[in-house]
């Protein structure tokens, strides 16, 4: 490769970087950024086995790897387009200004085709064209680039990337989407929410390094690399569908209905046996059945619910699951964080996380079974959760060992957690936290005696066990659900129906 061609290539790559930076400046880390738009397309087109492998083997790394991989692919794509445009326009003997214009048009069109977002596409195209312009493309088939021009061009692209990076870092710091906003309970405005959160804090068992009954950091699982940014003003939910009447609700419609506060745990079917994709929050919202009853869709005997969300995620599940389902617009006394479905998500107590749709837009009833997003990829996660006792806390203080964690069995509830330190020959019952309180109407008085009463229909409990030991040993934990059924002993991986087995850990006093 001779020198001028090498320089031309570099200018084109710099233009590609300029497009990535320019679109990012406007779109930020959203699906309107070309890289994430490409990632989304790739993910939806990828073979199912590949996606399942990614989730299974790469776990939390899958998402960053996908983003980095797609960023490189986008760089090559937009760099290649810049090169093609300059070569073609140059071969046609166009003037320098026309060559630059051609690059701008090609980059803008390509960015628009990926994102369907005109403003980021235009800005991306403009930055790409500017980089090429400074790189001084020749005309009339002359594709030489002077060294000084090359430096200017690369410096412009680097500046655009730097600016985009700085802006991205600021935005990332400004918007915590993980639900951990660092507030203390006393800073929560609503007195009833404050009362419920205090009750949860009081009932939490003290365990080093283990979340209390309301998670401090709520896990996130998404099929896309960036969360959709839904405009709460124009958001609507369509309910009904194929059977009978349909109706659209906006956020104000939901907020004007009688609301409830409710503790609900969520667990991902992809959570490993002793993994951390199990969390609990206090959610605020309205029962789905209230909306369906108003529509009167029950006489045609629908079997199935089809739900869809703003990020193109979709699921199907049996109608019974909807009985106690809930449309939540609040969590722990504030609006839902973006990462957990702002403005509204579905909660289906007792069922694996995957049918708890975030950014929900459609609830439709029908008479045929369909295949949901994860079922299409081989998972069986539309049913009730498995029973599990997690063992996350192990504290050794001299000869005193304290073990504990959370136990969850969905709507079946937990009736006991037992611990064995002799390989399963003998079992001792652990201390269980008091259950989290049942759902309450959001207009109840905090002092009302019913507040804090009852038992949440789907929330984990905490367990704790303290004992003396002098030798290294294995400690095993197992739960019994509210129906009296013992946690499944046979070990299985999360794929396809959720992990099973009893958690054990080595302890060295
Ligand atoms: N719209 C949408 N909803 C979704 C998902 C998604 O990718 N998109 N992921 C699902 C999965 S697999 C799980 S486990 C839960 C996780 O909810 P969380 O991220 O709030 O913890 O959301 C579910 N709802
Ligand atoms: Mo999940």
Coordinates of C-alpha atoms and ligand atoms in Angstrom, one line a residue:
X1 CA 0.0 0.0 0.0
X2 CA 1.5 3.3 -1.0
X3 CA 1.6 6.3 1.3
X4 CA -1.2 8.4 -0.1
X5 CA -3.6 5.5 -0.1
X6 CA -2.7 4.8 3.5
X7 CA -3.4 8.4 4.4
X8 CA -6.7 8.3 2.5
X9 CA -7.7 5.2 4.5
X10 CA -6.8 7.0 7.7
X11 CA -8.9 10.0 6.8
X12 CA -11.8 7.7 6.0
X13 CA -11.5 6.0 9.4
X14 CA -11.3 9.3 11.1
X15 CA -14.5 10.3 9.2
X16 CA -16.1 7.1 10.5
X17 CA -15.1 8.0 14.1
X18 CA -16.5 11.5 13.4
X19 CA -19.9 10.0 12.5
X20 CA -19.9 7.9 15.7
X21 CA -18.9 10.9 17.8
X22 CA -21.4 13.3 16.0
X23 CA -24.3 11.0 16.4
X24 CA -23.4 10.4 20.0
X25 CA -23.3 14.1 20.8
X26 CA -27.0 14.4 20.0
X27 CA -28.3 10.9 20.9
X28 CA -26.1 10.0 23.9
X29 CA -26.2 6.3 25.0
X30 CA -29.6 5.6 23.5
X31 CA -30.9 3.5 20.7
X32 CA -30.7 6.7 18.5
X33 CA -26.9 6.4 18.6
X34 CA -25.7 4.5 15.5
X35 CA -23.6 2.0 17.4
X36 CA -26.5 0.9 19.7
X37 CA -28.9 0.9 16.7
X38 CA -26.5 -1.5 15.0
X39 CA -26.1 -3.6 18.1
X40 CA -29.9 -3.8 18.4
X41 CA -30.3 -4.9 14.8
X42 CA -27.4 -7.5 15.2
X43 CA -29.0 -8.9 18.4
X44 CA -32.4 -9.3 16.8
X45 CA -30.9 -11.0 13.7
X46 CA -28.4 -13.1 15.6
X47 CA -29.0 -16.9 15.6
X48 CA -30.8 -17.9 18.8
X49 CA -28.1 -20.4 19.9
X50 CA -25.6 -17.5 19.7
X51 CA -27.7 -15.2 21.9
X52 CA -28.3 -18.0 24.4
X53 CA -24.6 -18.8 24.5
X54 CA -23.8 -15.1 25.1
X55 CA -26.2 -14.8 28.0
X56 CA -25.2 -18.1 29.5
X57 CA -21.4 -18.0 29.2
X58 CA -20.6 -14.3 29.2
X59 CA -23.3 -13.2 31.6
X60 CA -22.8 -9.5 32.6
X61 CA -19.9 -9.2 30.2
X62 CA -22.2 -9.9 27.2
X63 CA -23.6 -6.3 27.0
X64 CA -20.3 -4.4 27.1
X65 CA -18.7 -6.9 24.7
X66 CA -21.6 -6.4 22.3
X67 CA -21.2 -2.6 22.5
X68 CA -17.4 -2.6 21.9
X69 CA -17.8 -5.1 19.0
X70 CA -20.5 -3.0 17.4
X71 CA -18.6 0.2 17.9
X72 CA -15.7 -1.3 15.9
X73 CA -18.0 -2.6 13.2
X74 CA -19.7 0.8 13.0
X75 CA -16.3 2.5 12.7
X76 CA -15.5 0.2 9.7
X77 CA -18.9 0.7 8.2
X78 CA -18.9 4.5 8.3
X79 CA -15.2 4.7 7.5
X80 CA -15.8 2.4 4.5
X81 CA -18.7 4.6 3.3
X82 CA -16.5 7.7 3.5
X83 CA -13.8 6.0 1.5
X84 CA -16.3 4.8 -1.1
X85 CA -17.9 8.2 -1.4
X86 CA -14.6 10.0 -1.9
X87 CA -13.3 7.5 -4.4
X88 CA -16.4 7.5 -6.5
X89 CA -16.9 11.3 -6.4
X90 CA -13.2 11.7 -7.1
X91 CA -13.3 9.3 -10.0
X92 CA -16.2 11.2 -11.5
X93 CA -13.9 14.3 -11.4
X94 CA -16.0 16.2 -8.9
X95 CA -14.7 19.3 -7.2
X96 CA -13.4 19.1 -3.6
X97 CA -16.5 20.7 -2.1
X98 CA -18.7 18.3 -4.0
X99 CA -16.7 15.3 -2.7
X100 CA -17.1 16.5 0.9
X101 CA -20.8 17.0 0.3
X102 CA -21.2 13.5 -1.1
X103 CA -19.5 12.1 2.0
X104 CA -21.9 14.1 4.2
X105 CA -25.0 12.8 2.3
X106 CA -23.9 9.2 2.3
X107 CA -23.0 9.2 6.0
X108 CA -26.3 10.9 6.9
X109 CA -28.4 8.5 4.9
X110 CA -26.7 5.5 6.4
X111 CA -27.0 6.8 9.9
X112 CA -30.6 7.6 9.3
X113 CA -31.3 4.1 7.8
X114 CA -30.0 2.6 11.1
X115 CA -31.5 4.9 13.6
X116 CA -34.5 6.6 12.0
X117 CA -33.4 9.6 13.9
X118 CA -32.9 12.6 11.6
X119 CA -31.0 15.0 13.9
X120 CA -28.3 12.7 15.2
X121 CA -27.9 11.4 11.6
X122 CA -27.5 15.0 10.2
X123 CA -24.9 15.9 12.9
X124 CA -23.1 12.7 12.4
X125 CA -23.0 13.2 8.6
X126 CA -21.8 16.8 9.1
X127 CA -18.9 15.8 11.4
X128 CA -17.9 13.0 9.0
X129 CA -17.9 15.4 6.1
X130 CA -15.9 18.0 8.0
X131 CA -13.3 15.5 8.8
X132 CA -12.9 14.5 5.2
X133 CA -13.0 18.2 4.1
X134 CA -10.1 19.0 6.4
X135 CA -8.3 15.9 5.1
X136 CA -8.3 17.7 1.7
X137 CA -9.6 15.2 -0.8
X138 CA -8.3 15.9 -4.2
X139 CA -10.5 16.1 -7.3
X140 CA -10.4 14.5 -10.7
X141 CA -9.3 11.1 -9.5
X142 CA -6.5 12.6 -7.4
X143 CA -6.8 10.9 -4.1
X144 CA -3.6 12.1 -2.5
X145 CA -3.7 13.5 1.0
X146 CA -1.0 15.8 2.2
X147 CA 0.5 15.0 5.6
X148 CA -0.6 18.3 7.2
X149 CA -4.1 17.7 6.0
X150 CA -4.1 14.3 7.4
X151 CA -3.1 15.6 10.8
X152 CA -5.8 18.2 10.8
X153 CA -8.4 15.7 9.8
X154 CA -7.4 13.2 12.5
X155 CA -7.2 15.9 15.1
X156 CA -10.8 17.0 14.3
X157 CA -12.1 13.5 14.6
X158 CA -10.2 13.1 17.9
X159 CA -11.6 16.3 19.2
X160 CA -15.2 15.2 18.3
X161 CA -14.6 11.8 20.0
X162 CA -13.1 13.5 23.1
X163 CA -16.1 15.9 23.3
X164 CA -18.6 13.0 22.9
X165 CA -16.7 11.0 25.6
X166 CA -16.7 13.9 28.1
X167 CA -20.4 14.5 27.5
X168 CA -21.1 10.8 27.8
X169 CA -19.3 10.6 31.1
X170 CA -21.2 13.6 32.5
X171 CA -24.6 12.2 31.4
X172 CA -23.7 8.8 32.9
X173 CA -23.0 10.4 36.3
X174 CA -26.1 12.5 36.2
X175 CA -28.6 9.6 35.6
X176 CA -28.3 6.7 37.9
X177 CA -30.6 4.0 36.5
X178 CA -29.8 1.3 39.0
X179 CA -32.4 2.3 41.6
X180 CA -29.6 3.2 44.1
X181 CA -30.1 6.9 44.5
X182 CA -28.4 7.2 47.8
X183 CA -31.4 8.6 49.6
X184 CA -32.2 7.6 53.1
X185 CA -35.7 6.6 54.1
X186 CA -36.3 9.9 55.9
X187 CA -35.8 11.7 52.6
X188 CA -38.7 9.9 51.0
X189 CA -41.6 12.4 50.6
X190 CA -44.6 10.2 50.9
X191 CA -45.2 9.4 54.6
X192 CA -46.9 6.0 53.8
X193 CA -44.0 4.9 51.6
X194 CA -41.6 6.0 54.4
X195 CA -43.6 4.0 56.9
X196 CA -43.5 0.9 54.7
X197 CA -39.8 1.2 53.9
X198 CA -39.0 1.7 57.6
X199 CA -40.9 -1.5 58.4
X200 CA -38.9 -3.3 55.7
X201 CA -35.6 -1.9 57.2
X202 CA -36.7 -3.0 60.8
X203 CA -37.5 -6.5 59.6
X204 CA -34.2 -7.0 57.7
X205 CA -31.7 -9.3 59.4
X206 CA -28.2 -8.0 60.1
X207 CA -25.9 -9.8 57.7
X208 CA -22.6 -8.4 56.5
X209 CA -22.4 -7.6 52.8
X210 CA -26.0 -8.8 52.2
X211 CA -28.8 -6.4 50.9
X212 CA -31.6 -5.7 53.4
X213 CA -35.2 -6.6 52.5
X214 CA -35.4 -3.7 50.0
X215 CA -32.5 -4.0 47.6
X216 CA -29.9 -1.3 47.6
X217 CA -29.0 -2.0 44.1
X218 CA -31.6 -3.7 41.9
X219 CA -30.3 -6.0 39.1
X220 CA -31.0 -5.3 35.5
X221 CA -31.5 -7.6 32.5
X222 CA -32.2 -6.2 29.1
X223 CA -32.2 -7.5 25.6
X224 CA -30.8 -4.2 24.2
X225 CA -27.6 -2.4 25.0
X226 CA -29.3 0.9 25.7
X227 CA -32.6 1.6 27.4
X228 CA -35.3 3.2 25.2
X229 CA -35.9 6.7 26.2
X230 CA -39.7 6.9 26.4
X231 CA -41.4 10.3 26.5
X232 CA -43.8 10.1 29.4
X233 CA -46.0 12.8 27.8
X234 CA -46.7 10.9 24.7
X235 CA -46.5 7.3 26.2
X236 CA -49.7 5.3 25.9
X237 CA -50.6 1.7 26.9
X238 CA -53.1 -0.1 24.7
X239 CA -55.2 -2.7 26.5
X240 CA -57.6 -5.2 24.9
X241 CA -56.8 -6.3 21.5
X242 CA -58.0 -9.2 19.4
X243 CA -60.9 -10.0 21.8
X244 CA -63.5 -7.3 22.2
X245 CA -62.8 -3.6 22.9
X246 CA -59.4 -2.0 23.1
X247 CA -58.5 1.1 25.0
X248 CA -55.6 3.5 25.3
X249 CA -54.4 4.8 28.6
X250 CA -51.9 7.5 29.2
X251 CA -49.8 8.1 32.2
X252 CA -52.3 10.6 33.7
X253 CA -55.1 8.0 33.3
X254 CA -53.1 5.5 35.3
X255 CA -52.0 8.0 38.0
X256 CA -55.6 9.1 38.5
X257 CA -56.8 5.6 39.4
X258 CA -56.7 4.2 42.9
X259 CA -53.1 3.2 43.5
X260 CA -51.5 0.5 45.7
X261 CA -48.0 0.1 47.2
X262 CA -46.7 -3.4 47.0
X263 CA -43.5 -5.2 47.8
X264 CA -42.6 -7.5 44.9
X265 CA -39.4 -9.5 44.3
X266 CA -38.1 -10.2 40.8
X267 CA -35.8 -13.0 39.7
X268 CA -34.4 -13.7 36.3
X269 CA -34.7 -17.2 34.9
X270 CA -31.1 -16.8 33.8
X271 CA -30.0 -16.2 37.5
X272 CA -27.5 -18.9 38.6
X273 CA -28.3 -20.9 41.7
X274 CA -26.5 -18.6 44.1
X275 CA -26.4 -15.6 41.7
X276 CA -27.6 -12.1 42.3
X277 CA -30.4 -11.5 39.8
X278 CA -33.0 -11.6 42.6
X279 CA -34.1 -8.3 44.1
X280 CA -37.0 -6.6 45.9
X281 CA -38.6 -3.1 45.8
X282 CA -41.7 -1.4 47.0
X283 CA -43.7 -0.7 43.8
X284 CA -46.5 1.8 43.3
X285 CA -49.2 1.3 40.6
X286 CA -52.5 -0.2 39.6
X287 CA -53.9 -3.7 39.2
X288 CA -54.2 -4.8 35.6
X289 CA -57.5 -6.7 36.3
X290 CA -59.2 -3.4 37.1
X291 CA -58.5 -2.1 33.6
X292 CA -59.6 -5.4 32.0
X293 CA -62.8 -5.6 33.9
X294 CA -63.8 -2.2 32.6
X295 CA -63.3 -3.5 29.1
X296 CA -65.4 -6.6 29.8
X297 CA -63.3 -8.9 27.6
X298 CA -63.8 -12.1 29.6
X299 CA -66.7 -13.8 27.8
X300 CA -64.8 -15.0 24.8
X301 CA -62.5 -17.2 26.9
X302 CA -59.0 -15.9 26.0
X303 CA -56.2 -18.2 27.0
X304 CA -53.3 -16.0 26.5
X305 CA -51.8 -12.6 27.1
X306 CA -49.5 -10.9 24.6
X307 CA -47.4 -8.1 25.8
X308 CA -45.1 -5.7 24.0
X309 CA -42.7 -3.0 25.0
X310 CA -41.1 0.1 23.5
X311 CA -37.8 -1.7 22.9
X312 CA -39.4 -4.3 20.6
X313 CA -39.3 -6.9 23.4
X314 CA -42.4 -9.1 23.6
X315 CA -43.8 -12.0 25.6
X316 CA -46.7 -14.4 25.8
X317 CA -48.0 -16.0 28.9
X318 CA -51.2 -17.7 30.3
X319 CA -54.1 -15.5 31.3
X320 CA -54.1 -16.7 35.0
X321 CA -50.8 -15.0 35.6
X322 CA -52.5 -11.7 35.0
X323 CA -54.8 -12.2 38.0
X324 CA -52.6 -10.4 40.4
X325 CA -50.5 -8.4 37.9
X326 CA -49.7 -4.8 38.4
X327 CA -48.8 -1.8 36.3
X328 CA -46.1 0.0 38.3
X329 CA -45.1 3.6 37.7
X330 CA -43.3 4.1 41.0
X331 CA -40.5 2.3 43.0
X332 CA -39.4 3.1 46.5
X333 CA -41.4 6.4 46.5
X334 CA -40.1 7.9 43.3
X335 CA -40.8 7.4 39.5
X336 CA -39.5 4.2 38.0
X337 CA -35.8 4.6 37.0
X338 CA -35.2 4.4 33.2
X339 CA -33.4 1.1 33.6
X340 CA -36.4 -0.5 35.3
X341 CA -39.0 0.6 32.7
X342 CA -39.9 4.3 33.0
X343 CA -42.6 5.3 32.7
X344 CA -44.5 2.1 33.3
X345 CA -43.7 -1.6 33.7
X346 CA -45.6 -4.8 34.3
X347 CA -45.2 -6.8 37.4
X348 CA -46.4 -10.4 37.4
X349 CA -46.0 -11.7 41.0
X350 CA -44.6 -15.2 41.3
X351 CA -43.3 -15.4 37.7
X352 CA -39.8 -15.2 36.3
X353 CA -38.6 -11.6 35.5
X354 CA -38.9 -12.1 31.8
X355 CA -42.6 -11.5 31.6
X356 CA -42.4 -8.4 33.9
X357 CA -42.2 -6.1 30.9
X358 CA -40.4 -2.8 31.2
X359 CA -41.4 0.2 29.0
X360 CA -44.7 -1.6 28.3
X361 CA -46.9 -0.4 25.5
X362 CA -49.4 -3.2 24.8
X363 CA -51.4 -5.8 26.6
X364 CA -53.5 -7.9 24.3
X365 CA -55.6 -11.0 25.0
X366 CA -56.1 -13.8 22.5
X367 CA -57.1 -17.4 22.0
X368 CA -53.8 -18.9 20.7
X369 CA -50.5 -19.6 22.3
X370 CA -47.6 -17.7 20.7
X371 CA -43.9 -17.8 21.3
X372 CA -42.3 -15.0 23.4
X373 CA -38.9 -13.5 22.9
X374 CA -37.0 -15.9 25.2
X375 CA -39.1 -18.9 24.4
X376 CA -38.1 -18.4 20.8
X377 CA -34.5 -18.7 22.0
X378 CA -35.1 -21.9 23.9
X379 CA -35.9 -20.7 27.4
X380 CA -38.9 -21.8 29.5
X381 CA -39.4 -18.8 31.7
X382 CA -43.1 -17.8 31.5
X383 CA -44.1 -19.9 34.5
X384 CA -43.7 -19.6 38.2
X385 CA -40.3 -19.2 39.8
X386 CA -38.3 -22.0 41.5
X387 CA -37.8 -22.1 45.3
X388 CA -34.3 -20.9 46.3
X389 CA -32.3 -20.1 49.5
X390 CA -29.3 -18.0 48.5
X391 CA -26.2 -18.1 50.7
X392 CA -24.5 -14.7 50.3
X393 CA -23.4 -13.9 53.8
X394 CA -20.6 -15.9 55.5
X395 CA -19.0 -14.3 58.5
X396 CA -16.4 -16.1 60.6
X397 CA -15.4 -14.6 63.9
X398 CA -13.1 -17.0 65.8
X399 CA -15.1 -20.1 66.2
X400 CA -18.5 -18.4 65.6
X401 CA -19.9 -18.7 62.1
X402 CA -22.8 -16.6 60.8
X403 CA -24.4 -17.6 57.5
X404 CA -27.4 -16.2 55.8
X405 CA -29.0 -14.7 52.7
X406 CA -32.4 -14.4 51.0
X407 CA -35.0 -17.1 50.3
X408 CA -37.7 -16.8 47.6
X409 CA -40.5 -19.0 46.3
X410 CA -42.7 -16.4 44.5
X411 CA -46.3 -16.4 45.5
X412 CA -45.9 -19.7 47.4
X413 CA -43.9 -17.9 50.1
X414 CA -41.2 -19.3 52.3
X415 CA -42.0 -21.4 55.4
X416 CA -38.5 -22.4 56.4
X417 CA -34.8 -22.4 55.6
X418 CA -32.6 -25.1 57.0
X419 CA -28.9 -25.4 57.3
X420 CA -26.6 -28.4 57.4
X421 CA -22.9 -28.5 58.3
X422 CA -22.4 -32.2 58.1
X423 CA -23.0 -32.9 54.4
X424 CA -26.8 -33.0 54.7
X425 CA -27.1 -35.7 57.5
X426 CA -28.7 -33.3 60.0
X427 CA -30.5 -30.0 59.5
X428 CA -31.2 -27.0 61.7
X429 CA -33.8 -24.4 61.1
X430 CA -32.4 -20.9 60.5
X431 CA -34.0 -17.7 61.8
X432 CA -36.4 -16.1 59.2
X433 CA -37.1 -12.4 58.9
X434 CA -40.8 -11.4 59.5
X435 CA -42.5 -11.3 56.1
X436 CA -42.8 -8.0 54.3
X437 CA -46.3 -6.5 54.7
X438 CA -49.1 -7.0 52.3
X439 CA -50.1 -4.4 49.6
X440 CA -51.8 -1.3 50.8
X441 CA -53.9 1.4 49.2
X442 CA -51.8 4.5 48.5
X443 CA -54.4 6.7 50.2
X444 CA -54.2 4.8 53.5
X445 CA -53.1 6.7 56.6
X446 CA -49.6 5.7 57.7
X447 CA -51.0 5.2 61.2
X448 CA -53.8 2.9 60.1
X449 CA -53.3 -0.4 62.0
X450 CA -53.6 -2.4 58.7
X451 CA -50.5 -0.7 57.4
X452 CA -47.6 -3.2 57.9
X453 CA -50.0 -6.1 58.4
X454 CA -50.3 -9.2 56.4
X455 CA -47.8 -10.8 54.1
X456 CA -46.6 -9.6 50.7
X457 CA -47.9 -12.0 48.0
X458 CA -44.5 -12.3 46.3
X459 CA -41.5 -11.2 48.3
X460 CA -38.4 -12.8 49.6
X461 CA -37.5 -13.4 53.2
X462 CA -34.1 -13.2 54.9
X463 CA -32.6 -16.1 56.8
X464 CA -29.7 -16.2 59.3
X465 CA -28.0 -18.9 61.2
X466 CA -25.2 -18.7 63.8
X467 CA -23.2 -21.7 65.1
X468 CA -19.8 -22.7 66.5
X469 CA -17.3 -24.6 64.5
X470 CA -13.6 -25.4 64.8
X471 CA -12.8 -27.3 61.5
X472 CA -13.2 -26.3 57.9
X473 CA -16.5 -27.7 56.6
X474 CA -19.2 -27.3 53.9
X475 CA -22.4 -25.5 54.8
X476 CA -25.6 -26.2 52.9
X477 CA -28.8 -24.2 52.8
X478 CA -32.3 -25.3 51.5
X479 CA -35.7 -23.7 51.7
X480 CA -39.2 -25.0 52.0
X481 CA -42.0 -23.1 50.3
X482 CA -45.4 -22.1 51.7
X483 CA -47.0 -25.3 50.3
X484 CA -44.5 -27.4 52.3
X485 CA -42.4 -28.4 49.3
X486 CA -38.7 -28.6 49.7
X487 CA -36.4 -26.9 47.3
X488 CA -35.4 -29.2 44.4
X489 CA -32.2 -31.0 45.3
X490 CA -31.1 -32.1 41.8
X491 CA -28.7 -29.6 40.3
X492 CA -29.5 -27.9 37.0
X493 CA -28.2 -24.9 35.2
X494 CA -30.3 -21.8 34.6
X495 CA -30.9 -22.7 31.0
X496 CA -33.7 -23.4 30.1
X497 CA -36.0 -23.5 33.2
X498 CA -34.2 -21.8 36.0
X499 CA -31.4 -23.1 38.2
X500 CA -32.1 -25.8 40.8
X501 CA -30.1 -27.5 43.5
X502 CA -29.0 -26.6 47.1
X503 CA -26.4 -23.9 47.6
X504 CA -23.3 -24.9 49.6
X505 CA -20.2 -23.1 50.5
X506 CA -16.9 -23.9 52.1
X507 CA -16.3 -22.3 55.5
X508 CA -12.9 -22.2 57.3
X509 CA -13.1 -21.1 60.9
Ligands
LIG1 N1 -39.1 -4.3 27.7 C1 -38.3 -5.2 28.3 N2 -38.8 -5.7 29.4 C2 -38.0 -6.6 30.1 C3 -36.8 -7.0 29.6 C4 -36.3 -6.4 28.4 O1 -35.2 -6.7 28.0 N3 -37.1 -5.5 27.8 N4 -36.0 -8.0 30.3 C5 -36.8 -8.9 31.1 C6 -36.0 -9.8 32.0 S1 -35.3 -11.1 31.2 C7 -36.0 -9.6 33.3 S2 -35.2 -10.7 34.3 C8 -36.6 -8.4 34.0 C9 -35.6 -7.7 34.8 O2 -36.1 -6.5 35.3 P1 -35.1 -5.4 35.9 O3 -34.1 -5.1 34.9 O4 -36.0 -4.3 36.3 O5 -34.5 -6.1 37.1 O6 -37.2 -7.5 33.0 C10 -37.8 -8.2 32.0 N5 -38.5 -7.2 31.2
LIG2 MO1 -34.7 -12.5 32.9

